[in-house]
mmCIF file of C-alpha atoms in Angstrom:
data_model
loop_
_atom_site.group_PDB
_atom_site.id
_atom_site.type_symbol
_atom_site.label_atom_id
_atom_site.label_comp_id
_atom_site.label_asym_id
_atom_site.label_seq_id
_atom_site.Cartn_x
_atom_site.Cartn_y
_atom_site.Cartn_z
ATOM 1 C CA ILE A 1 -19.107 -6.775 2.448
ATOM 2 C CA VAL A 2 -22.239 -4.931 2.253
ATOM 3 C CA ARG A 3 -20.763 -1.490 3.776
ATOM 4 C CA ILE A 4 -17.709 -0.144 4.999
ATOM 5 C CA GLY A 5 -17.215 2.929 7.116
ATOM 6 C CA VAL A 6 -16.026 4.913 10.127
ATOM 7 C CA GLN A 7 -18.136 5.186 13.064
ATOM 8 C CA GLU A 8 -17.442 6.101 16.492
ATOM 9 C CA ASN A 9 -17.541 3.069 18.968
ATOM 10 C CA GLY A 10 -16.189 4.037 22.280
ATOM 11 C CA GLY A 11 -12.160 4.039 21.734
ATOM 12 C CA THR A 12 -9.438 1.996 20.900
ATOM 13 C CA ALA A 13 -8.620 -0.844 23.190
ATOM 14 C CA ILE A 14 -4.839 -1.437 22.135
ATOM 15 C CA GLY A 15 -4.660 -3.846 25.350
ATOM 16 C CA ASP A 16 -7.653 -6.366 24.144
ATOM 17 C CA ALA A 17 -6.168 -6.219 20.688
ATOM 18 C CA ILE A 18 -2.676 -7.278 21.626
ATOM 19 C CA VAL A 19 -4.203 -10.052 23.356
ATOM 20 C CA SER A 20 -6.213 -10.898 20.714
ATOM 21 C CA SER A 21 -3.471 -11.457 18.208
ATOM 22 C CA ALA A 22 -1.262 -12.961 20.996
ATOM 23 C CA ASN A 23 -3.950 -15.996 21.020
ATOM 24 C CA SER A 24 -3.936 -16.383 17.269
ATOM 25 C CA PHE A 25 -0.613 -17.741 16.994
ATOM 26 C CA SER A 26 -0.715 -21.477 17.141
ATOM 27 C CA SER A 27 2.944 -22.864 16.576
ATOM 28 C CA ASN A 28 6.092 -21.935 18.336
ATOM 29 C CA LYS A 29 7.500 -20.116 15.394
ATOM 30 C CA THR A 30 8.170 -16.425 15.285
ATOM 31 C CA LYS A 31 5.407 -14.709 16.910
ATOM 32 C CA LYS A 32 5.634 -10.949 15.729
ATOM 33 C CA ILE A 33 2.492 -8.185 16.116
ATOM 34 C CA ILE A 34 2.689 -5.073 13.781
ATOM 35 C CA LEU A 35 0.435 -2.622 15.810
ATOM 36 C CA LEU A 36 -0.544 0.407 14.024
ATOM 37 C CA THR A 37 -1.962 3.013 15.942
ATOM 38 C CA ASP A 38 -2.348 6.668 17.329
ATOM 39 C CA GLY A 39 -1.627 4.706 20.801
ATOM 40 C CA GLN A 40 -4.427 6.260 22.569
ATOM 41 C CA ASN A 41 -5.780 3.643 24.648
ATOM 42 C CA ASN A 42 -9.212 4.540 26.015
ATOM 43 C CA ALA A 43 -10.884 1.070 26.064
ATOM 44 C CA GLY A 44 -10.816 -2.574 26.939
ATOM 45 C CA ILE A 45 -7.596 -3.895 28.894
ATOM 46 C CA GLU A 46 -4.654 -2.290 30.085
ATOM 47 C CA PRO A 47 -1.706 -1.891 27.755
ATOM 48 C CA ASP A 48 0.356 -2.929 30.933
ATOM 49 C CA ALA A 49 -1.413 -6.183 31.373
ATOM 50 C CA ALA A 50 -1.468 -6.825 27.692
ATOM 51 C CA ILE A 51 2.393 -6.269 27.447
ATOM 52 C CA GLU A 52 3.040 -8.881 30.380
ATOM 53 C CA TYR A 53 0.946 -11.563 28.724
ATOM 54 C CA ALA A 54 2.056 -10.731 24.922
ATOM 55 C CA GLN A 55 5.853 -11.257 27.216
ATOM 56 C CA LYS A 56 4.520 -14.582 28.842
ATOM 57 C CA LYS A 57 3.627 -15.687 25.153
ATOM 58 C CA GLY A 58 6.903 -14.791 23.516
ATOM 59 C CA VAL A 59 5.583 -12.427 21.134
ATOM 60 C CA VAL A 60 7.340 -9.332 19.534
ATOM 61 C CA ILE A 61 5.231 -6.584 19.120
ATOM 62 C CA ASP A 62 6.722 -3.768 16.543
ATOM 63 C CA THR A 63 4.739 -0.551 16.891
ATOM 64 C CA VAL A 64 3.961 2.057 14.570
ATOM 65 C CA GLY A 65 2.510 5.246 15.412
ATOM 66 C CA MET A 66 0.546 6.826 13.074
ATOM 67 C CA ALA A 67 -0.438 10.034 14.127
ATOM 68 C CA THR A 68 1.361 13.646 15.288
ATOM 69 C CA GLN A 69 2.106 15.028 18.454
ATOM 70 C CA GLU A 70 -0.332 17.969 17.707
ATOM 71 C CA GLY A 71 -3.627 15.814 16.511
ATOM 72 C CA GLY A 72 -6.102 16.187 14.218
ATOM 73 C CA LYS A 73 -9.596 15.393 13.391
ATOM 74 C CA ILE A 74 -10.476 11.847 11.662
ATOM 75 C CA PHE A 75 -12.684 12.073 8.939
ATOM 76 C CA ASN A 76 -14.874 14.890 10.147
ATOM 77 C CA ILE A 77 -16.682 13.167 13.058
ATOM 78 C CA GLY A 78 -14.903 14.980 16.050
ATOM 79 C CA ILE A 79 -12.496 12.614 17.074
ATOM 80 C CA VAL A 80 -8.849 14.194 17.972
ATOM 81 C CA SER A 81 -5.782 11.799 17.142
ATOM 82 C CA LYS A 82 -2.815 12.689 18.961
ATOM 83 C CA LEU A 83 0.227 10.130 19.062
ATOM 84 C CA ASP A 84 1.068 8.514 22.317
ATOM 85 C CA GLU A 85 4.441 7.891 21.631
ATOM 86 C CA GLU A 86 5.850 6.787 25.253
ATOM 87 C CA LEU A 87 3.061 4.152 25.264
ATOM 88 C CA LEU A 88 4.283 2.685 21.587
ATOM 89 C CA SER A 89 7.991 2.883 22.598
ATOM 90 C CA LYS A 90 7.116 1.362 26.107
ATOM 91 C CA ILE A 91 5.090 -1.529 24.248
ATOM 92 C CA ALA A 92 7.850 -2.257 21.729
ATOM 93 C CA SER A 93 10.415 -2.083 24.082
ATOM 94 C CA LYS A 94 9.133 -4.325 26.905
ATOM 95 C CA THR A 95 8.333 -6.931 23.907
ATOM 96 C CA ASN A 96 11.388 -6.888 22.323
ATOM 97 C CA GLY A 97 10.219 -5.012 19.184
ATOM 98 C CA ARG A 98 10.840 -1.410 17.526
ATOM 99 C CA PHE A 99 8.683 1.793 17.465
ATOM 100 C CA TYR A 100 8.313 3.422 14.097
ATOM 101 C CA LYS A 101 7.139 7.159 14.008
ATOM 102 C CA ALA A 102 4.916 7.268 10.557
ATOM 103 C CA GLU A 103 3.428 10.677 10.128
ATOM 104 C CA ASP A 104 3.301 10.654 6.555
ATOM 105 C CA LYS A 105 2.905 7.771 3.638
ATOM 106 C CA LYS A 106 6.861 7.794 3.298
ATOM 107 C CA SER A 107 7.614 7.232 6.852
ATOM 108 C CA LEU A 108 5.229 4.584 7.179
ATOM 109 C CA ASP A 109 6.192 2.511 3.916
ATOM 110 C CA SER A 110 10.050 2.775 5.197
ATOM 111 C CA ALA A 111 8.719 1.714 8.531
ATOM 112 C CA LEU A 112 6.681 -1.469 7.038
ATOM 113 C CA SER A 113 9.745 -1.754 4.623
ATOM 114 C CA GLU A 114 12.371 -2.291 7.488
ATOM 115 C CA ILE A 115 9.689 -4.336 9.724
ATOM 116 C CA ALA A 116 9.540 -6.889 7.079
ATOM 117 C CA SER A 117 13.556 -7.121 6.374
ATOM 118 C CA SER A 118 13.729 -7.104 10.003
ATOM 119 C CA THR A 119 11.620 -10.526 10.239
ATOM 120 C CA VAL A 120 14.144 -12.748 8.609
ATOM 121 C CA THR A 121 16.009 -14.528 10.846
ATOM 122 C CA SER A 122 18.574 -17.772 10.575
ATOM 123 C CA VAL A 123 18.175 -20.792 12.143
ATOM 124 C CA THR A 124 21.027 -22.615 13.196
ATOM 125 C CA LEU A 125 20.912 -26.395 13.006
ATOM 126 C CA ASN A 126 23.496 -28.593 14.775
ATOM 127 C CA ILE A 127 23.957 -31.567 12.563
ATOM 128 C CA SER A 128 27.188 -32.778 14.205
ATOM 129 C CA TRP A 129 25.551 -35.791 15.579
ATOM 130 C CA ILE A 130 24.224 -37.200 12.157
ATOM 131 C CA LEU A 131 27.662 -36.863 10.690
ATOM 132 C CA LEU A 132 28.922 -38.784 13.921
ATOM 133 C CA LEU A 133 26.273 -41.730 13.233
ATOM 134 C CA ALA A 134 27.321 -41.850 9.337
ATOM 135 C CA ALA A 135 30.769 -41.981 10.133
ATOM 136 C CA ILE A 136 30.330 -44.998 12.540
ATOM 137 C CA ILE A 137 28.110 -46.853 10.202
ATOM 138 C CA ILE A 138 30.927 -46.105 7.617
ATOM 139 C CA LEU A 139 33.422 -47.761 9.868
ATOM 140 C CA GLY A 140 31.660 -50.504 10.671
ATOM 141 C CA MET A 141 30.529 -51.492 7.034
ATOM 142 C CA GLU A 142 34.058 -51.406 6.547
ATOM 143 C CA TRP A 143 34.931 -53.709 9.214
ATOM 144 C CA ILE A 144 32.369 -56.325 8.078
ATOM 145 C CA LEU A 145 33.552 -56.175 4.426
ATOM 146 C CA ILE A 146 37.418 -56.507 5.209
ATOM 147 C CA ASN A 147 36.322 -59.766 7.686
ATOM 148 C CA THR A 148 34.119 -61.204 4.941
ATOM 149 C CA ILE A 149 34.274 -60.774 1.345
ATOM 150 C CA TYR A 150 37.201 -58.742 1.139
ATOM 151 C CA LYS A 151 39.291 -60.808 3.472
ATOM 152 C CA THR A 152 43.126 -61.104 2.022
ATOM 153 C CA VAL A 153 44.503 -64.615 2.192
ATOM 154 C CA PRO A 154 48.292 -64.788 2.917
#
């Protein structure tokens, strides 16, 4: 990496980000996206189409709003960032995720900690058929042993 900087490129493509992220999952494990943005979508695919796509793929999206309602300039380049809480709430609710509002470092840390702790899920595994098979094998072995080696003679 030679140079990292901020430059104006025409807007935020939230829909494109959702579709690209949803396509990056390759397995049937838990699919979760954490979307950190101000919520202003002004380029690319419409968020409604991206939400539908994420729903079909079974992706959960947690959204973190990184701005205020009043807005503010970013890095003195003339872009004003305002929080679109309605869109971010919609994305989260339609994909079974949660919306978090992060107006400062403390609330961002809290949101990310909550997201990290909520991704731990318990998985149930039905092993009753394995236990049943083991019991049948043991009973079969008992019957064989009783009728061969351990046969009692009267």
